[in-house]
Short mmCIF file of C-alpha atoms and ligand atoms in Angstrom, two decimals:
data_model
loop_
_atom_site.label_atom_id
_atom_site.label_comp_id
_atom_site.label_asym_id
_atom_site.label_seq_id
_atom_site.Cartn_x
_atom_site.Cartn_y
_atom_site.Cartn_z
CA VAL A 232 153.52 197.68 -101.97
CA GLY A 233 150.52 198.21 -99.70
CA ASP A 234 150.89 197.60 -96.30
CA LEU A 235 147.23 198.73 -95.20
CA PHE A 236 146.97 197.17 -91.57
CA CYS A 237 151.11 197.64 -90.67
CA GLY A 238 150.54 197.37 -87.45
CA SER A 239 153.86 197.57 -85.37
CA ALA A 240 155.27 198.18 -88.87
CA VAL A 241 157.31 195.20 -88.95
CA VAL A 242 156.34 194.02 -92.23
CA ALA A 243 156.40 197.61 -93.92
CA ARG A 244 160.36 197.51 -92.47
CA LEU A 245 160.46 194.07 -94.48
CA PHE A 246 159.21 195.85 -97.52
CA LYS A 247 161.42 198.38 -97.52
CA GLU A 248 164.78 196.46 -96.79
CA MET A 249 163.74 194.64 -99.83
CA GLY A 250 164.57 197.99 -101.86
CA TYR A 251 160.41 198.43 -102.56
CA ARG A 252 158.02 202.05 -102.65
CA VAL A 253 155.88 201.40 -99.30
CA ILE A 254 152.25 202.91 -98.27
CA ALA A 255 151.76 201.88 -94.94
CA ASN A 256 148.74 202.59 -93.19
CA ASP A 257 146.47 201.96 -90.36
CA ASN A 258 143.69 203.71 -88.46
CA LEU A 259 145.43 204.06 -85.35
CA TRP A 260 147.70 206.95 -84.64
CA PHE A 261 150.06 205.18 -82.94
CA CYS A 262 150.75 202.27 -85.17
CA SER A 263 150.96 205.20 -88.32
CA ARG A 264 154.40 206.92 -86.14
CA LEU A 265 155.46 203.54 -86.23
CA ALA A 266 155.19 203.46 -89.89
CA ALA A 267 156.59 206.82 -90.02
CA SER A 268 159.50 206.34 -87.88
CA VAL A 269 160.61 203.23 -90.27
CA LEU A 270 159.76 204.28 -93.78
CA ARG A 271 159.67 208.27 -93.57
CA ILE A 272 163.40 208.43 -92.10
CA ASN A 273 165.79 207.06 -95.18
CA ARG A 274 169.37 208.17 -93.81
CA GLU A 275 170.54 209.46 -90.14
CA PRO A 276 168.53 212.37 -89.17
CA THR A 277 170.38 215.71 -88.63
CA PHE A 278 167.96 217.27 -86.23
CA ALA A 279 169.55 220.46 -87.46
CA HIS A 280 167.15 222.79 -85.70
CA ALA A 281 166.84 220.66 -82.04
CA SER A 282 170.45 219.93 -81.13
CA ALA A 283 172.09 223.09 -81.80
CA LEU A 284 169.84 224.50 -79.40
CA ILE A 285 170.52 222.26 -76.85
CA PRO A 286 172.03 223.46 -73.51
CA GLY A 287 175.24 222.33 -72.20
CA THR A 288 178.68 222.56 -72.62
CA LEU A 289 180.86 222.01 -76.05
CA ILE A 290 182.44 219.07 -74.11
CA GLN A 291 178.95 217.33 -73.59
CA LYS A 292 177.94 218.05 -77.18
CA ALA A 293 181.20 216.31 -78.35
CA LEU A 294 180.98 213.08 -76.48
CA PHE A 295 177.63 212.39 -78.71
CA ASP A 296 179.25 212.44 -81.70
CA ASN A 297 175.84 212.93 -84.29
CA PRO A 298 173.02 214.81 -83.07
CA TYR A 299 170.54 211.45 -83.09
CA ASP A 300 172.42 210.14 -79.91
CA LEU A 301 172.45 213.89 -78.32
CA VAL A 302 168.57 214.14 -78.85
CA MET A 303 168.32 211.33 -77.35
CA GLU A 304 170.51 211.55 -74.28
CA PHE A 305 169.26 215.10 -73.56
CA LEU A 306 165.26 213.46 -73.65
CA ASN A 307 166.50 210.59 -71.41
CA ASN A 308 168.01 213.61 -68.99
CA LEU A 309 165.00 215.34 -68.82
CA PRO A 310 163.04 215.92 -65.51
CA GLY A 311 160.09 214.09 -65.30
CA ILE A 312 156.73 216.56 -64.84
CA GLU A 313 153.29 215.47 -63.32
CA GLY A 314 151.29 215.43 -66.81
CA PHE A 315 148.69 213.51 -67.88
CA ILE A 316 149.82 209.82 -68.19
CA PHE A 317 151.20 210.21 -64.16
CA ARG A 318 147.49 211.61 -63.41
CA GLU A 319 145.78 208.58 -65.32
CA TYR A 320 148.36 205.72 -65.27
CA SER A 321 150.58 205.86 -61.76
CA PRO A 322 149.23 205.12 -58.61
CA ASP A 323 150.67 208.46 -56.90
CA GLY A 324 148.41 210.11 -59.98
CA THR A 325 145.22 207.89 -59.30
CA ASN A 326 145.78 207.62 -55.49
CA GLY A 327 142.85 210.32 -54.80
CA GLY A 328 140.36 207.68 -57.13
CA ALA A 329 138.87 204.61 -56.15
CA ALA A 330 141.37 202.38 -57.85
CA PRO A 331 144.75 203.66 -58.47
CA ARG A 332 146.11 202.92 -61.72
CA ARG A 333 149.44 200.96 -61.84
CA TYR A 334 150.25 200.77 -65.65
CA PHE A 335 153.55 203.44 -64.85
CA THR A 336 155.76 203.45 -61.62
CA ARG A 337 155.29 207.88 -60.54
CA SER A 338 158.84 208.15 -62.02
CA ASN A 339 158.66 206.62 -65.14
CA ALA A 340 154.76 208.01 -66.02
CA MET A 341 156.69 211.31 -65.09
CA ARG A 342 159.34 210.69 -67.55
CA ILE A 343 156.65 210.15 -70.25
CA ASP A 344 155.06 213.48 -69.83
CA GLY A 345 158.10 215.39 -69.95
CA ILE A 346 159.55 213.59 -72.85
CA ARG A 347 156.53 213.81 -74.93
CA LYS A 348 156.10 217.47 -73.54
CA GLU A 349 159.03 218.40 -75.08
CA ILE A 350 158.79 216.68 -78.22
CA ALA A 351 155.27 218.88 -78.64
CA ASN A 352 157.15 221.88 -77.86
CA TRP A 353 160.26 221.70 -80.42
CA ALA A 354 157.35 220.25 -83.07
CA LYS A 355 155.04 223.12 -82.34
CA GLU A 356 158.05 225.63 -82.65
CA GLY A 357 159.55 223.68 -85.92
CA ARG A 358 162.61 222.82 -84.09
CA ILE A 359 161.48 219.75 -85.59
CA ASP A 360 159.92 218.25 -88.85
CA SER A 361 157.11 216.24 -88.48
CA ASP A 362 159.00 213.23 -89.80
CA GLU A 363 161.94 213.80 -86.79
CA ALA A 364 158.55 214.50 -84.14
CA SER A 365 157.44 210.64 -85.38
CA LEU A 366 160.60 209.09 -84.79
CA LEU A 367 161.04 210.22 -81.59
CA VAL A 368 157.60 209.61 -80.38
CA ALA A 369 158.15 206.18 -81.97
CA CYS A 370 161.26 206.31 -79.56
CA LEU A 371 159.10 206.69 -76.96
CA LEU A 372 156.76 204.09 -77.33
CA HIS A 373 159.03 201.64 -78.06
CA ALA A 374 160.68 202.74 -74.76
CA ALA A 375 157.14 203.05 -72.47
CA ASN A 376 155.97 199.64 -73.97
CA ARG A 377 159.22 198.19 -72.30
CA VAL A 378 158.46 199.67 -69.02
CA ALA A 379 155.01 199.25 -68.80
CA ASN A 380 153.25 196.76 -66.21
CA ILE A 381 151.49 194.51 -68.26
CA ALA A 382 151.08 190.93 -69.49
CA GLY A 383 150.71 191.79 -73.54
CA THR A 384 148.66 194.62 -73.68
CA TYR A 385 147.02 197.60 -72.32
CA GLY A 386 143.51 195.84 -72.00
CA ALA A 387 144.73 195.60 -68.28
CA PHE A 388 147.34 196.51 -65.87
CA ILE A 389 149.10 193.61 -63.69
CA LYS A 390 148.39 194.61 -59.96
CA ARG A 391 151.58 193.76 -58.83
CA TRP A 392 154.59 195.45 -60.09
CA ASP A 393 156.30 193.44 -62.78
CA PRO A 394 160.54 194.01 -62.39
CA ARG A 395 160.64 194.66 -66.22
CA ALA A 396 158.22 198.29 -64.81
CA LEU A 397 160.63 199.10 -62.26
CA ARG A 398 163.31 199.52 -65.04
CA ASP A 399 163.71 203.32 -65.70
CA LEU A 400 162.17 204.42 -68.82
CA ARG A 401 164.91 204.90 -71.78
CA LEU A 402 164.57 205.98 -75.22
CA LYS A 403 167.14 204.06 -77.71
CA ARG A 404 167.90 204.84 -81.07
CA LEU A 405 165.93 202.86 -83.58
CA PRO A 406 167.58 201.66 -86.27
CA ILE A 407 167.76 203.24 -90.21
CA VAL A 408 166.88 201.97 -92.61
CA GLU A 409 168.22 203.48 -95.26
CA SER A 410 166.29 204.02 -98.95
CA GLU A 411 166.42 206.91 -101.64
CA LEU A 412 162.76 206.14 -102.16
CA GLU A 413 159.82 208.59 -101.02
CA HIS A 414 157.56 206.19 -98.90
CA GLU A 415 154.15 206.92 -97.54
CA VAL A 416 152.73 206.66 -93.86
CA LEU A 417 148.49 207.24 -93.67
CA CYS A 418 146.11 206.92 -90.69
CA MET A 419 142.77 205.53 -92.42
CA ASP A 420 140.11 203.00 -92.78
CA ALA A 421 141.88 200.47 -94.97
CA ASN A 422 138.84 199.98 -96.87
CA GLN A 423 138.39 203.07 -97.87
CA LEU A 424 142.30 204.05 -98.71
CA VAL A 425 141.63 201.15 -101.87
CA GLN A 426 139.06 203.39 -102.78
CA GLN A 427 141.22 206.00 -103.99
CA ARG A 428 144.61 204.49 -104.36
CA SER A 429 146.41 201.43 -106.54
CA PHE A 430 149.27 199.05 -105.96
CA ASP A 431 151.49 196.98 -107.86
CA ILE A 432 151.51 194.23 -104.58
CA LEU A 433 149.22 194.82 -101.40
CA TYR A 434 149.80 193.15 -98.37
CA LEU A 435 146.76 192.62 -95.64
CA ASP A 436 146.45 191.34 -92.16
CA PRO A 437 143.80 192.69 -90.77
CA PRO A 438 142.26 191.90 -86.72
CA TYR A 439 141.05 188.61 -87.29
CA THR A 440 139.74 188.48 -83.34
CA TRP A 441 137.06 190.47 -81.80
CA ARG A 442 139.30 191.97 -79.93
CA HIS A 443 139.69 195.88 -81.01
CA TYR A 444 143.67 197.56 -81.38
CA GLY A 445 141.76 200.41 -80.03
CA ALA A 446 140.95 199.79 -76.75
CA TYR A 447 143.59 197.18 -76.30
CA TYR A 448 146.60 199.82 -76.84
CA HIS A 449 144.75 202.71 -75.91
CA LEU A 450 147.54 204.02 -73.54
CA LEU A 451 149.85 203.76 -76.82
CA GLU A 452 147.41 205.76 -78.76
CA THR A 453 147.34 208.50 -75.92
CA ILE A 454 150.99 208.82 -76.14
CA ALA A 455 151.34 208.95 -79.30
CA LEU A 456 148.99 211.80 -79.48
CA GLY A 457 149.87 213.69 -76.98
CA ASP A 458 145.88 214.52 -75.49
CA GLU A 459 144.16 214.66 -72.70
CA PRO A 460 141.09 212.60 -73.53
CA GLN A 461 138.51 211.74 -70.79
CA VAL A 462 139.43 208.16 -69.37
CA ALA A 463 137.09 206.03 -67.82
CA GLY A 464 136.50 202.76 -66.03
CA LYS A 465 139.41 201.03 -63.88
CA THR A 466 142.16 200.91 -66.79
CA GLY A 467 141.72 204.36 -67.71
CA ILE A 468 140.74 204.01 -71.20
CA ARG A 469 140.29 206.51 -74.05
CA PRO A 470 136.98 207.18 -76.05
CA TRP A 471 138.25 204.42 -79.18
CA GLU A 472 134.98 204.13 -81.02
CA GLN A 473 135.94 205.68 -83.42
CA ASN A 474 138.65 203.12 -84.02
CA LYS A 475 136.21 200.52 -84.17
CA SER A 476 137.03 197.77 -86.63
CA ARG A 477 134.63 196.26 -89.02
CA TYR A 478 137.28 193.48 -88.74
CA CYS A 479 136.13 192.67 -84.99
CA SER A 480 132.64 191.56 -85.72
CA ARG A 481 132.13 187.97 -87.03
CA THR A 482 128.87 189.52 -89.28
CA ASP A 483 131.07 192.42 -90.65
CA ALA A 484 134.14 190.74 -91.06
CA PRO A 485 133.40 188.65 -94.15
CA VAL A 486 131.66 191.72 -96.03
CA ALA A 487 134.11 194.53 -95.22
CA LEU A 488 136.89 191.67 -96.47
CA ARG A 489 134.91 191.49 -99.62
CA GLU A 490 134.49 194.89 -100.21
CA LEU A 491 138.16 195.13 -100.05
CA ILE A 492 139.06 192.63 -102.46
CA ALA A 493 136.35 193.52 -104.93
CA SER A 494 137.63 196.93 -104.95
CA ALA A 495 141.38 196.58 -104.22
CA ASN A 496 143.39 197.82 -107.41
CA SER A 497 146.36 195.48 -107.28
CA SER A 498 148.09 192.71 -109.65
CA HIS A 499 149.16 190.96 -106.28
CA ILE A 500 146.97 190.41 -102.97
CA PHE A 501 148.40 189.36 -100.05
CA LEU A 502 146.03 187.94 -97.07
CA SER A 503 147.47 187.01 -93.51
CA TYR A 504 144.98 185.21 -91.70
CA ASN A 505 144.35 182.59 -88.55
CA THR A 506 142.93 179.35 -88.75
CA GLU A 507 140.75 181.04 -85.43
CA GLY A 508 139.89 184.30 -87.38
CA LEU A 509 136.52 185.22 -87.47
CA ILE A 510 136.37 184.44 -91.22
CA SER A 511 136.37 181.19 -92.31
CA HIS A 512 138.92 179.50 -94.99
CA ASP A 513 136.10 179.02 -97.02
CA GLN A 514 134.65 182.30 -96.87
CA ILE A 515 138.61 183.59 -97.09
CA MET A 516 138.78 181.17 -100.47
CA GLU A 517 135.42 182.35 -102.40
CA ILE A 518 136.55 185.98 -101.17
CA LEU A 519 139.55 185.77 -103.48
CA SER A 520 137.86 183.86 -106.07
CA LEU A 521 136.63 186.85 -107.39
CA ARG A 522 139.73 188.14 -108.12
CA GLY A 523 141.30 185.05 -109.94
CA HIS A 524 143.02 181.13 -108.12
CA PRO A 525 143.87 182.11 -104.35
CA LEU A 526 146.47 180.12 -103.06
CA TYR A 527 147.53 179.47 -99.71
CA TYR A 528 150.42 178.40 -97.31
CA GLU A 529 150.31 177.40 -94.06
CA THR A 530 152.62 177.51 -90.78
CA ALA A 531 151.97 176.50 -87.05
CA TYR A 532 151.73 179.63 -85.06
CA ARG A 533 151.60 180.42 -80.90
CA ARG A 534 148.29 181.04 -79.88
CA TYR A 535 147.60 184.70 -79.36
CA ARG A 536 148.87 186.08 -75.86
CA SER A 537 146.37 183.43 -73.92
CA ASN A 538 147.45 181.06 -71.00
CA LYS A 539 145.31 178.45 -72.49
CA PRO A 540 147.69 174.90 -72.57
CA PRO A 541 147.65 174.50 -76.72
CA ASP A 542 145.26 172.02 -78.01
CA HIS A 543 146.72 169.42 -80.10
CA ASN A 544 143.61 168.33 -81.89
CA LYS A 545 143.47 172.24 -83.24
CA PRO A 546 146.72 173.24 -83.52
CA LEU A 547 146.46 176.88 -84.21
CA LYS A 548 147.76 178.06 -87.97
CA GLU A 549 148.87 181.55 -89.54
CA ARG A 550 147.77 181.20 -93.56
CA LEU A 551 149.49 183.42 -96.31
CA TYR A 552 146.72 183.36 -98.60
CA TYR A 553 147.69 185.07 -102.16
CA VAL A 554 145.98 186.04 -105.33
CA LYS A 555 147.59 186.98 -108.93
CA THR A 556 144.41 188.89 -109.86
CA SER A 557 143.30 188.86 -113.33
C1 SAM B 740 146.43 192.08 -87.09
S1 SAM B 740 147.32 193.57 -86.37
C2 SAM B 740 148.81 194.01 -87.89
C3 SAM B 740 150.14 193.44 -87.38
C4 SAM B 740 151.14 193.76 -88.30
N1 SAM B 740 150.89 193.00 -89.50
C5 SAM B 740 151.86 193.94 -87.73
O1 SAM B 740 153.29 193.54 -88.55
O2 SAM B 740 152.25 194.32 -86.46
C6 SAM B 740 146.40 194.27 -87.69
C7 SAM B 740 146.21 196.12 -87.52
O3 SAM B 740 145.32 196.86 -88.47
C8 SAM B 740 144.23 197.79 -87.77
N2 SAM B 740 142.88 197.76 -88.62
C9 SAM B 740 141.92 197.20 -87.78
N3 SAM B 740 141.20 198.00 -88.52
C10 SAM B 740 141.64 198.47 -89.79
C11 SAM B 740 140.80 199.07 -90.42
N4 SAM B 740 139.31 199.48 -91.12
N5 SAM B 740 141.63 199.88 -91.10
C12 SAM B 740 143.00 200.12 -91.16
N6 SAM B 740 143.86 199.64 -89.72
C13 SAM B 740 142.79 198.87 -89.22
C14 SAM B 740 144.73 197.68 -86.07
O4 SAM B 740 144.80 198.86 -85.52
C15 SAM B 740 145.73 196.90 -86.09
O5 SAM B 740 147.48 197.58 -86.27
#
C-alpha cells in the first residue's frame, strides 16, 4: 500500500496493523519521521549502542527493565540548554526582539534543545541507527506538540499561556506495531513518486485547502531537521517555499491530481477529500473516470479547526473515492 500524503501516519499505521507492506511518503521531513517511527520499527528497539553508554549506576539501570524506557528516562532527565528553540520560540529567548514569541515556556524550549542535541550527537557518533533516531525524534515531536502554546497549528501562538503549555515536557514511549515485513518511508513530492513506483493499493489524502502544511507546522519541521534556519516575522516562520504544495492552489490542484491519477501504477486507488476542498466533486469524478468507474462514500465531518458555528444547510462531509483501475 502506498500512503503518499501520510501526514501524522495514522493511516499508514492502520495499514501496517492490517498486515500490508506499506510505503509512506510526505514532502515534509517531520511527517516522514513520524511515519518512520511507526513503519521502520518492527519490534521493541534495543538501543544496543546507546543504552550501554548511558551514565548511571547499575541499580538505576535495573529500575528500567528495558532499554527503550531507560533511554526515555535518560533523555527526560537531561538538563536543558539555551539553543535555537529557546532563542527563537520562548519569550525569554526572544525578549531582546520587539515581539517575544510564546510557543514554549523557557524550560520546555530548553529541554527540546537539550534532547534534540543529544539525539543528534548519538546519531553522529553511530550510537543509534537512523530508525532509532527517527523513533526518538518522533517521541520529541509528540512531546513538544503536547506542550506547545498553540490552538491547533503553529501558524500562531496564543498570547497568554494555555495551561497545557505550562506542563513539563516529557517524552513517552510510542506504541510499537510488530511486523515481519520491511516497510519504506520517503520524503518527496507525491507526483514524482508515482512516476517511479508501482503499488497494489494507493491511498491519497492530499491537502484540500490553501493552507500549506509547511507554513502551518514550521516549528515541528525545524525540530525534526534540527537545523537553525533564518526565521522571520511574528511567528518566526522558517523558509518553507520548497514545500509549497500544488494541492493548495485552486488552479493547480486539479491539474496536479489529474497528473497523479493519470500516471499512477496501481490496481486500486483511494482518494480522501472534503466537500469544501479546492477541487470540486465533479472535477474529481471526471479525473478518476480516466482510470475506471469511480465510487464514493461520504461521512459527516467536523469542520477543520474553525471557530465558525456549523452551517447546518451546508454540512461538511469527508468523501472517500475509490476506483479500480482497468
Ligand atoms: C491532509 S494531510 C494528510 C493527513 C494524513 N492522512 C493523516 O492521517 O495524518 C496532507 C499531507 O500531504 C502533505 N503534502 C502536501 N503536498 C504534498 C506533495 N506534493 N507531495 C507529498 N506530500 C504532500 C502535507 O505535508 C500533509 O502532511
